[in-house]
GROMACS .gro file of C-alpha atoms in nm:
model
  385
    1MET     CA    1   2.971  -2.565   2.808
    2GLN     CA    2   3.039  -2.202   2.952
    3TYR     CA    3   3.202  -2.105   2.606
    4ILE     CA    4   2.853  -2.195   2.433
    5VAL     CA    5   2.661  -2.023   2.758
    6ILE     CA    6   2.822  -1.689   2.734
    7ILE     CA    7   2.907  -1.701   2.369
    8GLY     CA    8   2.441  -1.767   2.428
    9ALA     CA    9   2.427  -1.479   2.630
   10PHE     CA   10   2.641  -1.225   2.382
   11GLN     CA   11   2.467  -1.298   2.113
   12ALA     CA   12   2.166  -1.228   2.306
   13LEU     CA   13   2.292  -0.893   2.411
   14VAL     CA   14   2.350  -0.807   2.025
   15ALA     CA   15   2.009  -0.894   1.936
   16LEU     CA   16   1.858  -0.710   2.189
   17TRP     CA   17   2.107  -0.417   2.094
   18LEU     CA   18   1.877  -0.480   1.715
   19LEU     CA   19   1.604  -0.461   1.807
   20GLN     CA   20   1.618  -0.211   2.066
   21PHE     CA   21   1.798   0.054   1.882
   22ARG     CA   22   1.790   0.011   1.501
   23GLU     CA   23   1.456  -0.104   1.457
   24ARG     CA   24   1.130   0.139   1.475
   25LYS     CA   25   0.921   0.033   1.814
   26SER     CA   26   0.592  -0.155   1.834
   27PRO     CA   27   0.428  -0.365   2.010
   28SER     CA   28   0.592  -0.713   1.900
   29ASN     CA   29   0.860  -0.638   1.908
   30TYR     CA   30   0.845  -0.506   2.227
   31LEU     CA   31   0.792  -0.932   2.286
   32PHE     CA   32   1.173  -0.973   2.108
   33ILE     CA   33   1.327  -0.697   2.316
   34PHE     CA   34   1.161  -0.908   2.652
   35LEU     CA   35   1.239  -1.285   2.474
   36LEU     CA   36   1.603  -1.204   2.419
   37SER     CA   37   1.600  -1.024   2.769
   38ALA     CA   38   1.501  -1.358   2.951
   39ILE     CA   39   1.759  -1.556   2.711
   40ALA     CA   40   2.088  -1.318   2.820
   41VAL     CA   41   1.956  -1.303   3.169
   42HIS     CA   42   1.938  -1.641   3.229
   43LEU     CA   43   2.270  -1.752   3.048
   44ILE     CA   44   2.448  -1.502   3.255
   45ILE     CA   45   2.296  -1.621   3.612
   46LYS     CA   46   2.415  -1.990   3.435
   47PHE     CA   47   2.789  -1.866   3.352
   48VAL     CA   48   2.757  -1.751   3.722
   49ILE     CA   49   2.661  -2.035   3.913
   50PHE     CA   50   2.917  -2.177   3.692
   51ASN     CA   51   3.195  -2.051   3.801
   52PHE     CA   52   3.163  -1.875   4.111
   53ILE     CA   53   2.877  -2.097   4.318
   54PRO     CA   54   3.118  -2.397   4.404
   55ASP     CA   55   2.784  -2.662   4.525
   56GLU     CA   56   2.809  -2.890   4.270
   57SER     CA   57   2.408  -2.972   4.271
   58ILE     CA   58   2.286  -2.597   4.258
   59ARG     CA   59   2.595  -2.630   3.917
   60GLN     CA   60   2.427  -2.916   3.829
   61GLN     CA   61   2.044  -2.973   3.933
   62MET     CA   62   1.842  -2.642   4.026
   63ASN     CA   63   1.640  -2.508   3.745
   64THR     CA   64   1.652  -2.172   3.634
   65PHE     CA   65   1.296  -1.971   3.679
   66ILE     CA   66   1.346  -1.768   3.374
   67GLY     CA   67   1.278  -2.036   3.097
   68VAL     CA   68   0.913  -2.057   3.183
   69CYS     CA   69   0.836  -1.759   2.971
   70TYR     CA   70   0.991  -1.843   2.644
   71GLY     CA   71   0.650  -2.017   2.512
   72PRO     CA   72   0.435  -1.800   2.676
   73LEU     CA   73   0.623  -1.510   2.479
   74ILE     CA   74   0.631  -1.686   2.160
   75TYR     CA   75   0.273  -1.733   2.199
   76LEU     CA   76   0.185  -1.340   2.241
   77TYR     CA   77   0.429  -1.266   1.948
   78THR     CA   78   0.169  -1.520   1.729
   79LEU     CA   79  -0.133  -1.320   1.854
   80SER     CA   80   0.004  -0.981   1.772
   81LYS     CA   81   0.047  -1.079   1.418
   82THR     CA   82  -0.267  -1.313   1.397
   83LYS     CA   83  -0.479  -1.086   1.558
   84LYS     CA   84  -0.631  -0.692   1.463
   85ASP     CA   85  -0.768  -0.661   1.789
   86PHE     CA   86  -0.490  -0.842   2.043
   87SER     CA   87  -0.425  -0.647   2.372
   88LEU     CA   88  -0.099  -0.809   2.583
   89ALA     CA   89  -0.300  -0.625   2.876
   90LYS     CA   90  -0.583  -0.890   2.865
   91LYS     CA   91  -0.284  -1.174   2.829
   92TRP     CA   92  -0.149  -1.116   3.179
   93TYR     CA   93  -0.187  -1.471   3.318
   94THR     CA   94   0.019  -1.617   3.036
   95PHE     CA   95   0.255  -1.477   3.294
   96ILE     CA   96   0.092  -1.616   3.685
   97PRO     CA   97   0.399  -1.935   3.637
   98LEU     CA   98   0.653  -1.734   3.565
   99PHE     CA   99   0.619  -1.545   3.883
  100ILE     CA  100   0.513  -1.889   4.081
  101LEU     CA  101   0.810  -1.961   3.963
  102MET     CA  102   1.056  -1.689   4.036
  103ILE     CA  103   0.907  -1.644   4.425
  104ALA     CA  104   0.985  -2.057   4.463
  105TYR     CA  105   1.347  -2.016   4.312
  106LEU     CA  106   1.449  -1.731   4.482
  107THR     CA  107   1.292  -1.897   4.852
  108VAL     CA  108   1.497  -2.205   4.768
  109ALA     CA  109   1.834  -2.005   4.738
  110CYS     CA  110   1.795  -1.765   5.036
  111VAL     CA  111   1.684  -2.109   5.247
  112PHE     CA  112   2.026  -2.223   5.138
  113PHE     CA  113   2.233  -1.932   5.204
  114VAL     CA  114   2.103  -1.907   5.545
  115LEU     CA  115   2.075  -2.272   5.698
  116ASN     CA  116   2.504  -2.209   5.456
  117ARG     CA  117   2.396  -2.506   5.263
  118VAL     CA  118   2.192  -2.753   5.007
  119ASP     CA  119   1.900  -2.929   5.165
  120GLN     CA  120   1.911  -3.192   4.867
  121LYS     CA  121   1.526  -3.272   4.933
  122LEU     CA  122   1.403  -2.929   4.909
  123LEU     CA  123   1.624  -2.919   4.582
  124ASP     CA  124   1.489  -3.223   4.428
  125LEU     CA  125   1.104  -3.051   4.614
  126TYR     CA  126   1.196  -2.789   4.387
  127ASN     CA  127   1.306  -2.947   4.095
  128ASP     CA  128   1.040  -3.181   4.027
  129PHE     CA  129   0.817  -2.886   4.027
  130SER     CA  130   0.993  -2.652   3.794
  131LEU     CA  131   1.039  -2.936   3.571
  132THR     CA  132   0.706  -3.031   3.541
  133VAL     CA  133   0.551  -2.625   3.535
  134LEU     CA  134   0.873  -2.540   3.250
  135PHE     CA  135   0.744  -2.825   3.022
  136THR     CA  136   0.381  -2.786   3.092
  137ILE     CA  137   0.358  -2.393   2.965
  138ASN     CA  138   0.697  -2.482   2.723
  139LEU     CA  139   0.505  -2.790   2.523
  140TYR     CA  140   0.130  -2.584   2.539
  141TYR     CA  141   0.256  -2.223   2.418
  142PRO     CA  142   0.447  -2.308   2.131
  143LEU     CA  143   0.225  -2.575   1.991
  144ARG     CA  144  -0.048  -2.344   2.039
  145SER     CA  145   0.197  -2.081   1.841
  146VAL     CA  146   0.288  -2.329   1.539
  147LEU     CA  147  -0.124  -2.421   1.520
  148ILE     CA  148  -0.270  -2.061   1.497
  149ILE     CA  149   0.001  -2.025   1.223
  150ASN     CA  150  -0.128  -2.299   1.019
  151LYS     CA  151  -0.451  -2.218   1.048
  152ASN     CA  152  -0.443  -1.892   0.994
  153GLY     CA  153  -0.200  -1.877   0.671
  154PHE     CA  154  -0.013  -1.629   0.553
  155LYS     CA  155   0.114  -1.339   0.248
  156ASN     CA  156   0.401  -1.334   0.118
  157SER     CA  157   0.443  -0.989   0.355
  158GLN     CA  158   0.370  -1.191   0.633
  159ARG     CA  159   0.622  -1.498   0.539
  160ILE     CA  160   0.932  -1.406   0.743
  161GLU     CA  161   0.713  -1.312   1.055
  162TYR     CA  162   0.524  -1.656   1.053
  163ASP     CA  163   0.840  -1.815   0.940
  164VAL     CA  164   1.061  -1.721   1.284
  165ILE     CA  165   0.689  -1.755   1.502
  166LYS     CA  166   0.756  -2.134   1.325
  167ARG     CA  167   1.188  -2.173   1.387
  168ILE     CA  168   1.188  -2.042   1.745
  169SER     CA  169   0.843  -2.290   1.787
  170TYR     CA  170   1.021  -2.587   1.720
  171CYS     CA  171   1.319  -2.520   1.954
  172ILE     CA  172   1.176  -2.473   2.226
  173LEU     CA  173   1.006  -2.790   2.145
  174PHE     CA  174   1.305  -2.934   2.078
  175MET     CA  175   1.420  -2.844   2.452
  176GLU     CA  176   1.163  -2.962   2.631
  177LEU     CA  177   1.235  -3.308   2.441
  178LEU     CA  178   1.517  -3.332   2.551
  179VAL     CA  179   1.335  -3.360   2.858
  180ILE     CA  180   1.198  -3.686   2.771
  181ILE     CA  181   1.518  -3.788   2.602
  182SER     CA  182   1.734  -3.772   2.938
  183LYS     CA  183   1.482  -3.870   3.177
  184ILE     CA  184   1.464  -4.187   2.949
  185LEU     CA  185   1.845  -4.240   2.957
  186LEU     CA  186   1.839  -4.127   3.333
  187HIS     CA  187   1.624  -4.395   3.441
  188THR     CA  188   1.824  -4.620   3.190
  189SER     CA  189   2.154  -4.543   3.231
  190PRO     CA  190   2.163  -4.432   3.616
  191GLU     CA  191   2.535  -4.425   3.615
  192TYR     CA  192   2.618  -4.153   3.334
  193PHE     CA  193   2.365  -3.848   3.519
  194HIS     CA  194   2.686  -3.594   3.490
  195LEU     CA  195   2.735  -3.678   3.120
  196ILE     CA  196   2.395  -3.655   3.037
  197ASN     CA  197   2.349  -3.370   3.234
  198ILE     CA  198   2.608  -3.177   3.066
  199SER     CA  199   2.502  -3.296   2.704
  200VAL     CA  200   2.141  -3.258   2.758
  201ARG     CA  201   2.215  -2.857   2.893
  202THR     CA  202   2.490  -2.833   2.627
  203VAL     CA  203   2.206  -2.857   2.336
  204ALA     CA  204   1.945  -2.637   2.538
  205TYR     CA  205   2.193  -2.396   2.568
  206PHE     CA  206   2.280  -2.414   2.185
  207LEU     CA  207   1.920  -2.400   2.093
  208LEU     CA  208   1.886  -2.012   2.247
  209LEU     CA  209   2.182  -1.907   2.090
  210VAL     CA  210   2.026  -2.044   1.689
  211ILE     CA  211   1.645  -1.846   1.875
  212CYS     CA  212   1.922  -1.517   1.929
  213LEU     CA  213   1.990  -1.533   1.554
  214LEU     CA  214   1.664  -1.624   1.408
  215ILE     CA  215   1.555  -1.290   1.578
  216VAL     CA  216   1.914  -1.115   1.457
  217ARG     CA  217   1.779  -1.281   1.081
  218LYS     CA  218   1.416  -1.159   1.114
  219SER     CA  219   1.497  -0.779   1.193
  220LEU     CA  220   1.768  -0.811   0.900
  221LYS     CA  221   1.527  -0.928   0.706
  222THR     CA  222   1.264  -0.709   0.756
  223GLU     CA  223   1.496  -0.358   0.801
  224ILE     CA  224   1.437  -0.232   0.511
  225ALA     CA  225   1.080  -0.194   0.556
  226ALA     CA  226   1.111   0.097   0.794
  227LEU     CA  227   1.428   0.304   0.619
  228PRO     CA  228   1.562   0.531   0.797
  229GLU     CA  229   1.531   0.896   0.774
  230LEU     CA  230   1.783   0.952   0.532
  231PRO     CA  231   1.803   1.282   0.273
  232ASP     CA  232   1.617   1.227  -0.109
  233SER     CA  233   1.956   1.256  -0.210
  234HIS     CA  234   2.068   0.953  -0.013
  235PHE     CA  235   1.770   0.732  -0.163
  236LYS     CA  236   1.738   0.860  -0.513
  237ILE     CA  237   2.103   0.654  -0.542
  238ALA     CA  238   2.029   0.426  -0.306
  239VAL     CA  239   1.712   0.322  -0.626
  240GLU     CA  240   1.977   0.377  -0.876
  241ASN     CA  241   2.212   0.106  -0.745
  242ILE     CA  242   1.889  -0.140  -0.758
  243PRO     CA  243   1.973  -0.349  -1.083
  244LEU     CA  244   1.623  -0.403  -1.271
  245GLU     CA  245   1.498  -0.689  -1.477
  246LYS     CA  246   1.391  -0.621  -1.793
  247GLU     CA  247   1.014  -0.685  -1.737
  248ASN     CA  248   1.031  -0.474  -1.376
  249PHE     CA  249   1.072  -0.149  -1.514
  250PRO     CA  250   0.800   0.093  -1.358
  251LEU     CA  251   0.436   0.150  -1.481
  252ASN     CA  252   0.390   0.505  -1.687
  253THR     CA  253   0.172   0.736  -1.476
  254LEU     CA  254  -0.130   0.675  -1.654
  255ASP     CA  255  -0.091   0.278  -1.513
  256TYR     CA  256  -0.019   0.425  -1.191
  257GLU     CA  257  -0.374   0.601  -1.153
  258ILE     CA  258  -0.571   0.297  -1.284
  259LYS     CA  259  -0.437   0.098  -1.010
  260PHE     CA  260  -0.362   0.317  -0.695
  261ASN     CA  261  -0.607   0.661  -0.761
  262GLU     CA  262  -0.820   0.508  -0.522
  263LEU     CA  263  -0.583   0.299  -0.277
  264TRP     CA  264  -0.385   0.625  -0.274
  265GLN     CA  265  -0.708   0.890  -0.204
  266LYS     CA  266  -0.768   0.627   0.096
  267MET     CA  267  -0.471   0.605   0.285
  268ASP     CA  268  -0.407   0.972   0.198
  269ASP     CA  269  -0.732   1.062   0.403
  270SER     CA  270  -0.703   0.852   0.668
  271VAL     CA  271  -0.358   1.035   0.738
  272LYS     CA  272  -0.492   1.360   0.702
  273GLN     CA  273  -0.814   1.282   0.870
  274LYS     CA  274  -0.707   1.038   1.193
  275GLN     CA  275  -0.346   1.276   1.201
  276LEU     CA  276  -0.098   0.961   1.147
  277PHE     CA  277   0.183   1.157   1.106
  278ARG     CA  278   0.135   1.287   1.455
  279ASP     CA  279   0.269   0.981   1.587
  280CYS     CA  280   0.689   0.995   1.632
  281GLU     CA  281   0.743   0.650   1.621
  282LEU     CA  282   0.514   0.567   1.320
  283ASN     CA  283   0.676   0.382   1.028
  284LEU     CA  284   0.576   0.185   0.707
  285ASP     CA  285   0.370  -0.180   0.873
  286GLN     CA  286   0.233   0.067   1.106
  287LEU     CA  287   0.073   0.260   0.927
  288ALA     CA  288   0.000  -0.037   0.633
  289LEU     CA  289  -0.166  -0.201   0.972
  290LYS     CA  290  -0.345   0.175   1.115
  291THR     CA  291  -0.450   0.187   0.725
  292GLU     CA  292  -0.508  -0.221   0.598
  293ILE     CA  293  -0.340  -0.140   0.359
  294ASN     CA  294  -0.085  -0.367   0.248
  295LYS     CA  295   0.299  -0.210   0.294
  296TYR     CA  296   0.452  -0.321  -0.029
  297GLN     CA  297   0.175  -0.106  -0.207
  298ILE     CA  298   0.208   0.168   0.057
  299SER     CA  299   0.539   0.102  -0.061
  300GLU     CA  300   0.498   0.111  -0.419
  301MET     CA  301   0.235   0.387  -0.469
  302LEU     CA  302   0.479   0.598  -0.288
  303ASN     CA  303   0.755   0.501  -0.492
  304GLY     CA  304   0.585   0.510  -0.827
  305TYR     CA  305   0.334   0.663  -0.789
  306LYS     CA  306   0.449   0.972  -0.566
  307HIS     CA  307   0.779   0.956  -0.654
  308LYS     CA  308   0.904   1.048  -0.288
  309PRO     CA  309   1.048   0.776   0.009
  310PHE     CA  310   0.790   0.768   0.329
  311TYR     CA  311   0.983   0.996   0.591
  312ARG     CA  312   0.935   1.223   0.242
  313TYR     CA  313   0.565   1.235   0.229
  314ILE     CA  314   0.493   1.179   0.589
  315ASN     CA  315   0.714   1.473   0.722
  316GLU     CA  316   0.504   1.723   0.444
  317TYR     CA  317   0.249   1.672   0.631
  318ARG     CA  318   0.419   1.726   0.986
  319ILE     CA  319   0.637   2.036   0.875
  320GLU     CA  320   0.239   2.146   0.700
  321TYR     CA  321   0.083   2.065   1.082
  322PHE     CA  322   0.365   2.260   1.214
  323LYS     CA  323   0.395   2.603   0.984
  324ASN     CA  324  -0.042   2.557   1.073
  325MET     CA  325   0.026   2.644   1.436
  326VAL     CA  326   0.304   2.880   1.414
  327GLU     CA  327   0.071   3.079   1.190
  328LYS     CA  328  -0.213   3.032   1.469
  329ALA     CA  329   0.038   3.202   1.719
  330ILE     CA  330   0.177   3.478   1.575
  331GLN     CA  331  -0.242   3.570   1.495
  332LYS     CA  332  -0.347   3.523   1.864
  333ASN     CA  333   0.014   3.676   1.974
  334GLU     CA  334   0.162   3.346   2.218
  335ASN     CA  335   0.447   3.277   2.239
  336ILE     CA  336   0.649   2.985   2.053
  337ASN     CA  337   0.853   2.691   2.051
  338PHE     CA  338   0.973   2.565   1.769
  339LEU     CA  339   1.032   2.203   1.861
  340SER     CA  340   0.774   2.184   2.133
  341PHE     CA  341   0.567   2.256   1.805
  342ALA     CA  342   0.818   2.017   1.611
  343TYR     CA  343   0.757   1.754   1.910
  344GLU     CA  344   0.340   1.848   1.834
  345SER     CA  345   0.394   1.738   1.528
  346GLY     CA  346   0.523   1.432   1.517
  347PHE     CA  347   0.935   1.490   1.472
  348LYS     CA  348   1.139   1.275   1.693
  349SER     CA  349   1.438   1.480   1.756
  350LYS     CA  350   1.560   1.832   1.707
  351SER     CA  351   1.800   1.764   1.430
  352SER     CA  352   1.566   1.580   1.198
  353PHE     CA  353   1.296   1.880   1.204
  354ASN     CA  354   1.580   2.121   1.092
  355ARG     CA  355   1.701   1.948   0.834
  356TYR     CA  356   1.370   1.881   0.697
  357PHE     CA  357   1.201   2.154   0.696
  358LYS     CA  358   1.531   2.336   0.558
  359GLU     CA  359   1.489   2.091   0.220
  360ILE     CA  360   1.124   2.079   0.197
  361ILE     CA  361   1.024   2.503   0.260
  362GLY     CA  362   1.409   2.572   0.163
  363LYS     CA  363   1.399   2.816   0.457
  364THR     CA  364   1.540   2.707   0.821
  365PRO     CA  365   1.210   2.801   1.073
  366SER     CA  366   1.364   3.078   1.237
  367GLU     CA  367   1.406   3.207   0.905
  368TYR     CA  368   1.038   3.071   0.767
  369TYR     CA  369   0.910   3.253   1.150
  370LYS     CA  370   1.029   3.574   1.007
  371SER     CA  371   0.881   3.603   0.716
  372LEU     CA  372   0.593   3.560   0.826
  373LEU     CA  373   0.647   3.807   1.154
  374HIS     CA  374   0.767   4.053   0.835
  375ALA     CA  375   0.478   3.957   0.622
  376SER     CA  376   0.212   3.972   0.870
  377LYS     CA  377   0.380   4.342   0.984
  378GLN     CA  378   0.332   4.508   0.645
  379GLN     CA  379   0.004   4.299   0.610
  380SER     CA  380  -0.137   4.502   0.932
  381PHE     CA  381   0.004   4.857   0.786
  382GLU     CA  382  -0.158   4.843   0.457
  383ILE     CA  383  -0.457   4.784   0.641
  384SER     CA  384  -0.376   5.126   0.881
  385ALA     CA  385  -0.234   5.287   0.589
   0.00000   0.00000   0.00000
């Protein structure tokens, strides 16, 4: 069992890294980050208890409070994917059981530490209370999530998200089923308490490992939707290496014009008027959400209709916004901070700003600035002459 615990904790940390550093952030992804963090902390605590706490009753009987947040987190993730007006702040009450159990767990642990022994009656009282809360919460919220998914239905673009919600919900529900099974077995065969307890906990920890793997799988499947900021040459090489079926050859320009003209205008106007490009975390999923256009249609419009990858399209607007800021600053004779202007335009790092500026404008930011100053001085000289 200890091997499963440590492997599960390591798997949770790997999946956490994947979401934290490789995926573009969105409110829904943060919920999975919290879920993975909870699983990692849960399993690490169990590993420490199994290896460093000598009291057998603590090692085998004391429930950990962190598991009570699994059901609420998958429920909130479901709402974030099915409701446009979803607000995490409005659902704060879903975490009340977590805080209650956390206080109870720490209180009981402190009492045992002060007494320097385990009070079996207090431990039984805590276990009965925590088990009831855990069972109720982790039964209710995953069931709600599955019902919402079944009722809502899904399009092809939502299949990956809805599939992982269902699978994780089933894993949590199966863990609660194990509670019922263990209670029945303990009632009929109390002499096998130790074996039943270890077996049930081992399966539960294995299911936590499965949940981590499901999140990793989902992340890898959706990673292509948020392409990294690569130079166009790299992008073209990648596209050229993709085998195309005969019937999947791209449409000609006239076909794209007929198919996408109005939709493109709607998206492009939204990007310009709402200045969506100024969000440094903007990715394909978020653009689809904010413009209410399917992300696969956006991708097809950009690559087939406008012949440019997503980040090239967005960074062209960012650079244009940067240029306007520089020109206005020169006219007002104000100090210019390139990096500050770049961040305000929507760039996330100095390196990506410099690279895209040189690639799109053909000059470095400083060369462009000098050319503007030279043109401004020449214009002033001609007017005075």
